[in-house]
Coordinates of N, CA, C and O in Angstrom, one line a residue:
X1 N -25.4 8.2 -11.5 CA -26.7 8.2 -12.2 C -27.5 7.1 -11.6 O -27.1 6.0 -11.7
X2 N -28.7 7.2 -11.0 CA -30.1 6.0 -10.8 C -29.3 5.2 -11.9 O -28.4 4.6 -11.4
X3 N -29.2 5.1 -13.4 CA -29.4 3.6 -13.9 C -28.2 2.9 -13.7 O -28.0 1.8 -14.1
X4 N -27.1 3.7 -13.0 CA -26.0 2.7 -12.8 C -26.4 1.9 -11.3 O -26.7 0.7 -10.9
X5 N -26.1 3.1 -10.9 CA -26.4 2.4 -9.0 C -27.2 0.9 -9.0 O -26.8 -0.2 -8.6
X6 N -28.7 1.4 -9.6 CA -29.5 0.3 -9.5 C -29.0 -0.8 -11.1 O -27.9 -1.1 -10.6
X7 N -29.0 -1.0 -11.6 CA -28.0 -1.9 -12.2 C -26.8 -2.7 -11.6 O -25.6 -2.3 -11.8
X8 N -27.1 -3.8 -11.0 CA -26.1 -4.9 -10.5 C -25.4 -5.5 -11.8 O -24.6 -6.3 -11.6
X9 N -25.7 -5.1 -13.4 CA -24.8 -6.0 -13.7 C -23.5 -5.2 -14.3 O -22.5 -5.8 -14.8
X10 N -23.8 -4.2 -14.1 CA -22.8 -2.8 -14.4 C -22.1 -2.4 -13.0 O -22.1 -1.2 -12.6
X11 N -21.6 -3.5 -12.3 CA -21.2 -3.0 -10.9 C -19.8 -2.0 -10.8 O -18.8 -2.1 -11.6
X12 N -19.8 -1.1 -9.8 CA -18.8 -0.5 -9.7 C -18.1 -0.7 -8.7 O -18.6 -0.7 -7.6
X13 N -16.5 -1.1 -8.9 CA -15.8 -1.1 -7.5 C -14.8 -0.2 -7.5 O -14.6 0.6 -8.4
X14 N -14.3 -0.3 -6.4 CA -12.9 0.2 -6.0 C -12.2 -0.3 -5.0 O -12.8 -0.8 -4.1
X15 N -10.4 -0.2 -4.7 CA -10.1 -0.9 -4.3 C -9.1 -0.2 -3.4 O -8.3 0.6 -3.9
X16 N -9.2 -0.5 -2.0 CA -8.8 0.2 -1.2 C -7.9 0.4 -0.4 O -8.1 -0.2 0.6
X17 N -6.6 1.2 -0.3 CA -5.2 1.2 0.1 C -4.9 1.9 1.3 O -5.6 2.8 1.8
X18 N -4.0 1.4 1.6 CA -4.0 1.9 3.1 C -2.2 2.7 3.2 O -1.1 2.0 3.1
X19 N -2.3 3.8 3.3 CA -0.5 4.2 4.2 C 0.0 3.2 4.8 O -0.5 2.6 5.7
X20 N 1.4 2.8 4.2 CA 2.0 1.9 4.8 C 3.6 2.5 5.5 O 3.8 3.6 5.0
X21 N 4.4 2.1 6.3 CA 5.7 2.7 6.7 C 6.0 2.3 5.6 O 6.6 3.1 4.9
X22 N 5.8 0.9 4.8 CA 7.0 0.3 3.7 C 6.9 0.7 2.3 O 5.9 0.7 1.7
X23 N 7.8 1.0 1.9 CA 7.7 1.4 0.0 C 7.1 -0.2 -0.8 O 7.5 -1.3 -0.4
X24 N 6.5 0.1 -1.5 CA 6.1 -1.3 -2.0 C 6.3 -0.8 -3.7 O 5.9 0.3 -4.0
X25 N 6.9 -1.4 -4.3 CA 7.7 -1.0 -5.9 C 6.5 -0.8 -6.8 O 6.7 0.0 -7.6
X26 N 5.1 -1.6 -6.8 CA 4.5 -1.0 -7.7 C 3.6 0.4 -6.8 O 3.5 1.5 -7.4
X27 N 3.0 0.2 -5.5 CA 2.0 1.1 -5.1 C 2.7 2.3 -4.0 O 2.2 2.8 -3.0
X28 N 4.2 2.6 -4.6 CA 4.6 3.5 -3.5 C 4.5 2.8 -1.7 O 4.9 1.8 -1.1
X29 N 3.9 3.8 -1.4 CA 3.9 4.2 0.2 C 2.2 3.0 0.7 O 1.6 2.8 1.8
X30 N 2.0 2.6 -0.2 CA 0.7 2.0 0.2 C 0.3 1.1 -0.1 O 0.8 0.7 -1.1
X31 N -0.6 0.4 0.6 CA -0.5 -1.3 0.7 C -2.0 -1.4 0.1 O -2.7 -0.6 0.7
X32 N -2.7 -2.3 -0.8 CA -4.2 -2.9 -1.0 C -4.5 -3.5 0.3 O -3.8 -4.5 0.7
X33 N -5.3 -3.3 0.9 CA -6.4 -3.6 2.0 C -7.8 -4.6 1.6 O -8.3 -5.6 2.0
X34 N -8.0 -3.7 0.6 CA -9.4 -4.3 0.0 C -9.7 -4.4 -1.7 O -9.7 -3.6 -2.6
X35 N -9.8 -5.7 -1.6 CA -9.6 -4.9 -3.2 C -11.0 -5.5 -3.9 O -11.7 -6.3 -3.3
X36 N -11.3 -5.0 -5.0 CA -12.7 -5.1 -5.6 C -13.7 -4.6 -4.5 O -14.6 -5.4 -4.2
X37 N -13.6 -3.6 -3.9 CA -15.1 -3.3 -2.8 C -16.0 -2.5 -3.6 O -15.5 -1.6 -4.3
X38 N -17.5 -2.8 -3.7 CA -18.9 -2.5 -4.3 C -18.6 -1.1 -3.7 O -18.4 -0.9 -2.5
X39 N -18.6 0.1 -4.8 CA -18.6 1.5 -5.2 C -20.0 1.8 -4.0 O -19.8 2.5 -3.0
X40 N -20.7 1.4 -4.1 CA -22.1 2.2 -3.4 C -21.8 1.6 -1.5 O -21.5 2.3 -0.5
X41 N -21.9 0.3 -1.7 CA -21.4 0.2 -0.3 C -20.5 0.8 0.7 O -20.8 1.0 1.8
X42 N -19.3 0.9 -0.1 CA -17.7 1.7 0.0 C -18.3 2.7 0.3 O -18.9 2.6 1.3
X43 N -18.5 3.9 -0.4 CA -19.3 5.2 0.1 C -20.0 5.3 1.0 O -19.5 5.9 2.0
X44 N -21.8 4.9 1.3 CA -22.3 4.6 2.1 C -21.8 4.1 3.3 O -21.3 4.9 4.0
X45 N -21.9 2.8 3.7 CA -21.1 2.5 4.6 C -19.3 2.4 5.3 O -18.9 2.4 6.5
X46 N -18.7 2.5 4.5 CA -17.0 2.5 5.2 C -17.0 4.4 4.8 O -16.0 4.9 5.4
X47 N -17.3 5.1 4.3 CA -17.1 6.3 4.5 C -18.6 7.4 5.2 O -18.6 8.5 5.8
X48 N -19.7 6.5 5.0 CA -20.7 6.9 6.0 C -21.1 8.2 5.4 O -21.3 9.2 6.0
X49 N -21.2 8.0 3.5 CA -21.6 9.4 3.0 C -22.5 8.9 2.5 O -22.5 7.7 2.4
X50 N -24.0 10.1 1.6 CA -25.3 9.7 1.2 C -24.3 10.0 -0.1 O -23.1 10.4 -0.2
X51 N -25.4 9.5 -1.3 CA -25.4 9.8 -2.4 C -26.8 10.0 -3.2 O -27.8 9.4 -3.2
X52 N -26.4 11.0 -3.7 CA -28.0 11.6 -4.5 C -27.3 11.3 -6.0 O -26.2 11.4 -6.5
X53 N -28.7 10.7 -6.3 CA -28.3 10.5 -7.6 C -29.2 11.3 -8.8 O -30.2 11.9 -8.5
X54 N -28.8 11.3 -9.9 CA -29.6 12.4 -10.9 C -30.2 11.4 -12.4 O -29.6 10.4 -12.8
X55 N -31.2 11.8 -12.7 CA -31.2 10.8 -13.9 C -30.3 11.8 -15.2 O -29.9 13.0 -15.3
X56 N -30.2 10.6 -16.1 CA -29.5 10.7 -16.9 C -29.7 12.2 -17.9 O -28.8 12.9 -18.4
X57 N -31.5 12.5 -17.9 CA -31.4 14.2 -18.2 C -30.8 15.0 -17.3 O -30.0 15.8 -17.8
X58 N -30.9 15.1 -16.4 CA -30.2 16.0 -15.3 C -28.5 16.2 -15.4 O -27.9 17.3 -15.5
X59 N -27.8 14.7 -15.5 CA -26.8 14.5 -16.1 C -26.3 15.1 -17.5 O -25.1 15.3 -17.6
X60 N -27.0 15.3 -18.3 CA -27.1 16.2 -19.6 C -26.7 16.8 -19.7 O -25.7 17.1 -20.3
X61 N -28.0 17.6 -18.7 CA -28.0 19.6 -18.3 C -26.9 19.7 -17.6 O -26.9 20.9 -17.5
X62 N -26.1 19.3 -17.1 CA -25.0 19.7 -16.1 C -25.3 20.0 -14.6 O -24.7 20.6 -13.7
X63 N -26.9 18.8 -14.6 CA -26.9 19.0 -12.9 C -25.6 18.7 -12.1 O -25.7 19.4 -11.1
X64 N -24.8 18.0 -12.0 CA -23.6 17.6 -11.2 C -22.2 17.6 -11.8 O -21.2 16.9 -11.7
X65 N -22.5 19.0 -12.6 CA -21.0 19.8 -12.2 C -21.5 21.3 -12.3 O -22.0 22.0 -13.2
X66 N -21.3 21.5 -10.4 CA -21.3 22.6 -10.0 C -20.3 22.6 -9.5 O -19.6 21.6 -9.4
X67 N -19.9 24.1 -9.0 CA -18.5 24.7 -7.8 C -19.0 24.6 -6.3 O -19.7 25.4 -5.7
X68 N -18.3 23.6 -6.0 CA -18.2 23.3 -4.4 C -16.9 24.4 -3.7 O -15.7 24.3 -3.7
X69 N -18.5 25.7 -2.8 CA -17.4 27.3 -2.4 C -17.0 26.6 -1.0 O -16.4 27.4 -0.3
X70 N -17.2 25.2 -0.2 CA -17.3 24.9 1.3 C -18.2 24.8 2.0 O -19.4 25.2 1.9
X71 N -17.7 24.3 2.9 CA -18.9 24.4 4.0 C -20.3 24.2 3.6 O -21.2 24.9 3.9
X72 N -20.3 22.9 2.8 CA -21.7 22.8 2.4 C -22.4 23.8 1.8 O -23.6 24.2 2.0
X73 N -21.8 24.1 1.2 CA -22.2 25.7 0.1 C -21.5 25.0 -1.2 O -20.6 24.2 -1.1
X74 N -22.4 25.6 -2.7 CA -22.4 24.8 -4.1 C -23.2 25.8 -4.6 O -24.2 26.3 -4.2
X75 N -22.3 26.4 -6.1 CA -22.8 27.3 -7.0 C -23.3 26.1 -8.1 O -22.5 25.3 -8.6
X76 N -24.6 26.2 -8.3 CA -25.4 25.2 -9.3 C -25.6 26.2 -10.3 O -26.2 27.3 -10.2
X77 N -25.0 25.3 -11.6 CA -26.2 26.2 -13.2 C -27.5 25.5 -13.3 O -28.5 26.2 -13.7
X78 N -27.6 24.5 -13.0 CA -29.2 23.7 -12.8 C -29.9 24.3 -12.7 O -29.3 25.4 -12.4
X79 N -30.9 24.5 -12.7 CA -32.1 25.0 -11.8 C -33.4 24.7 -11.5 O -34.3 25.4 -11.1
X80 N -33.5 23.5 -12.0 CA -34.7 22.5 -12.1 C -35.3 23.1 -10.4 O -34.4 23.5 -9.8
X81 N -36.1 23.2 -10.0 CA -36.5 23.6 -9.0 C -36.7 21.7 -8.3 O -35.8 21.6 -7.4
X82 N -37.2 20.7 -8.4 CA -36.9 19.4 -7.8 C -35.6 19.3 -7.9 O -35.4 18.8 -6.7
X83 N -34.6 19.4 -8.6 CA -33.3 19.1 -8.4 C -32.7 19.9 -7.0 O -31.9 19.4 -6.2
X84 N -33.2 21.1 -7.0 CA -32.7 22.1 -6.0 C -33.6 21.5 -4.7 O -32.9 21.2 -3.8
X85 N -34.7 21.3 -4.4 CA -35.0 20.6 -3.5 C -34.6 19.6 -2.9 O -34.4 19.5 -1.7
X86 N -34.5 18.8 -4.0 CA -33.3 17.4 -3.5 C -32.0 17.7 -2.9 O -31.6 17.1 -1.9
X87 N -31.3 18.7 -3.6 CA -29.8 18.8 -2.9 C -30.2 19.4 -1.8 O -29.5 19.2 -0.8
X88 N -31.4 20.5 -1.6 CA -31.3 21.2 -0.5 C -31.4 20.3 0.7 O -30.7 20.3 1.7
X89 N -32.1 19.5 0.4 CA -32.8 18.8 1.5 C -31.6 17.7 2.3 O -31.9 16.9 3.2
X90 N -30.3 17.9 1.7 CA -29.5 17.0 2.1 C -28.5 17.8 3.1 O -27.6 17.3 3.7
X91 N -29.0 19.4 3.0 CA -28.4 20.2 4.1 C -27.4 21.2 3.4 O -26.7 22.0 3.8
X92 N -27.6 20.9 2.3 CA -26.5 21.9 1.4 C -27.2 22.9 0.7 O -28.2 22.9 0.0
X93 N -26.0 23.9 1.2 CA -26.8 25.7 0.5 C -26.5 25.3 -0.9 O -25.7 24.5 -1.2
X94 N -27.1 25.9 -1.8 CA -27.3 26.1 -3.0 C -27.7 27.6 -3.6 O -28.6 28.3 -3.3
X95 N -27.0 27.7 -4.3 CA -26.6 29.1 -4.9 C -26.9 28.9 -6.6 O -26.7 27.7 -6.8
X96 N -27.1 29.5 -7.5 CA -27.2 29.2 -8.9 C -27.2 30.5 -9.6 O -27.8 31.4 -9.2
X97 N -26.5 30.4 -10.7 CA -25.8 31.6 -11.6 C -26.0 30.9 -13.1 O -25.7 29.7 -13.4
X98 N -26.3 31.6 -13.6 CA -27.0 31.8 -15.4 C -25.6 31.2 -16.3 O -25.1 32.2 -16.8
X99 N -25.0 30.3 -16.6 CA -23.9 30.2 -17.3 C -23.9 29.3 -18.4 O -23.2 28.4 -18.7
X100 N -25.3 29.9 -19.2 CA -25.6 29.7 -20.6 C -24.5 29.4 -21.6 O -24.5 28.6 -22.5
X101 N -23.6 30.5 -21.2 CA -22.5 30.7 -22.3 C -21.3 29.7 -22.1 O -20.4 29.4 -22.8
X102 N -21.5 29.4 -20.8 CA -20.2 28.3 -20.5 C -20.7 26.8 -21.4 O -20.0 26.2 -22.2
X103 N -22.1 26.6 -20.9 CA -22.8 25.1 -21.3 C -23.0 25.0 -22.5 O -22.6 24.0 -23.1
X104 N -23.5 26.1 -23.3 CA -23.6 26.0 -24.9 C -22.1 25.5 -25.4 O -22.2 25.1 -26.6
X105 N -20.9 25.5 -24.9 CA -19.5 25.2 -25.4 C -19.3 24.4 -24.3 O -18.3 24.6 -23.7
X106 N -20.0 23.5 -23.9 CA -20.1 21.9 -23.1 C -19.3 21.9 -21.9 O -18.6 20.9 -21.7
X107 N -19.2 22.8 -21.2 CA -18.3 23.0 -20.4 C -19.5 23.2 -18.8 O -20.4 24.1 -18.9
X108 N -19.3 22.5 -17.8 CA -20.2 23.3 -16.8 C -19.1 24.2 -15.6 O -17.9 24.0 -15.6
X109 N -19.7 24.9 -15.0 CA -19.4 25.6 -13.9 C -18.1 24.9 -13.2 O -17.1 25.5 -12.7
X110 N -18.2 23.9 -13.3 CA -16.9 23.2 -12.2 C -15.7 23.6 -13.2 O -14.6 24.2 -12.9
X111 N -16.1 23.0 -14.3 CA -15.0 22.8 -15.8 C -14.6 24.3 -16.2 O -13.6 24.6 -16.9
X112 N -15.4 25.0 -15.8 CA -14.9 26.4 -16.2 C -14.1 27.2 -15.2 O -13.4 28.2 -15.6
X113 N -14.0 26.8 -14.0 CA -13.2 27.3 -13.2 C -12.4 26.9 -12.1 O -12.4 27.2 -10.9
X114 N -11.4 25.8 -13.2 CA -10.3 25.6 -12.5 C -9.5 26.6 -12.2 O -9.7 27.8 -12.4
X115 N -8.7 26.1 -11.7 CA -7.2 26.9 -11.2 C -6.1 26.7 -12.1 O -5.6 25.6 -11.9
X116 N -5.8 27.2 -12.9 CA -4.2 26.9 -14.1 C -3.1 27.6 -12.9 O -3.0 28.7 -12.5
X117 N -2.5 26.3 -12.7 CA -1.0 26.9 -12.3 C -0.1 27.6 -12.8 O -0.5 27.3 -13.9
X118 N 0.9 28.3 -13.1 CA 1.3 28.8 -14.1 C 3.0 29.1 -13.4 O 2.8 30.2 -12.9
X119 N 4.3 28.8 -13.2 CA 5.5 29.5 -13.3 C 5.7 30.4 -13.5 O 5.6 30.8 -14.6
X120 N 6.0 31.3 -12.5 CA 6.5 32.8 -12.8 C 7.7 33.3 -13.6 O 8.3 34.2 -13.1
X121 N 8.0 32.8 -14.8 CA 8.8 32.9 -15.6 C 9.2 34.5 -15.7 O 10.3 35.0 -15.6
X122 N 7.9 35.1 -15.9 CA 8.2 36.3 -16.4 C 8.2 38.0 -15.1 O 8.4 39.1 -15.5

């Protein structure tokens, strides 16, 4: 969301592990590298990705949970026409389907179609 990003005193980190050959007893197979690194920086720069951010109505409506189909292709229930401009413009197709009936029972598009694994028991 804009009011976190821009809010320094609400900072977000994360902390970042690396494959190691050695078992380490609390973190498995992986060693801390970095620890406490600034969430927006981390992204941005050490992974070299954008972030679009939504205000807190958009957040609401269920602008950002949509179904990511690949290849920069995303089924959005949104349809704010600026919201759709914004993602377009970041190079990603956008697709959008009516799922009124999902959101009225607080659920968006992402949340409605997981994958349930299930045991072939029968």
């Amino acid at each position: 969301l804009e009011d976190i990003l821009k809010n320094k005193d609400q900072r977000r980190t994360v902390d970042v592990y690396e494959k190691s050959d050695v078992q380490n007893p609390k973190t498995g197979f992986y060693t801390l590298t970095k620890p406490d690194v600034d969430f927006e920086d981390y992204v941005r720069h050490s992974m070299g990705m954008s972030i679009s951010t939504v205000s807190n109505k958009e957040q609401l409506l269920y602008a950002i949970n949509f179904l990511n189909l690949g290849n920069g292709h995303i089924l959005a229930a949104y349809e704010e026409p600026g919201y759709l401009k914004r993602i377009r413009a970041t190079g990603t197709r956008v697709d959008t389907a009516q799922v009124d009936a999902l959101t009225d029972g607080y659920g968006g598009i992402h949340c409605m179609t997981q994958v349930i694994r299930r045991d072939s028991k029968y």
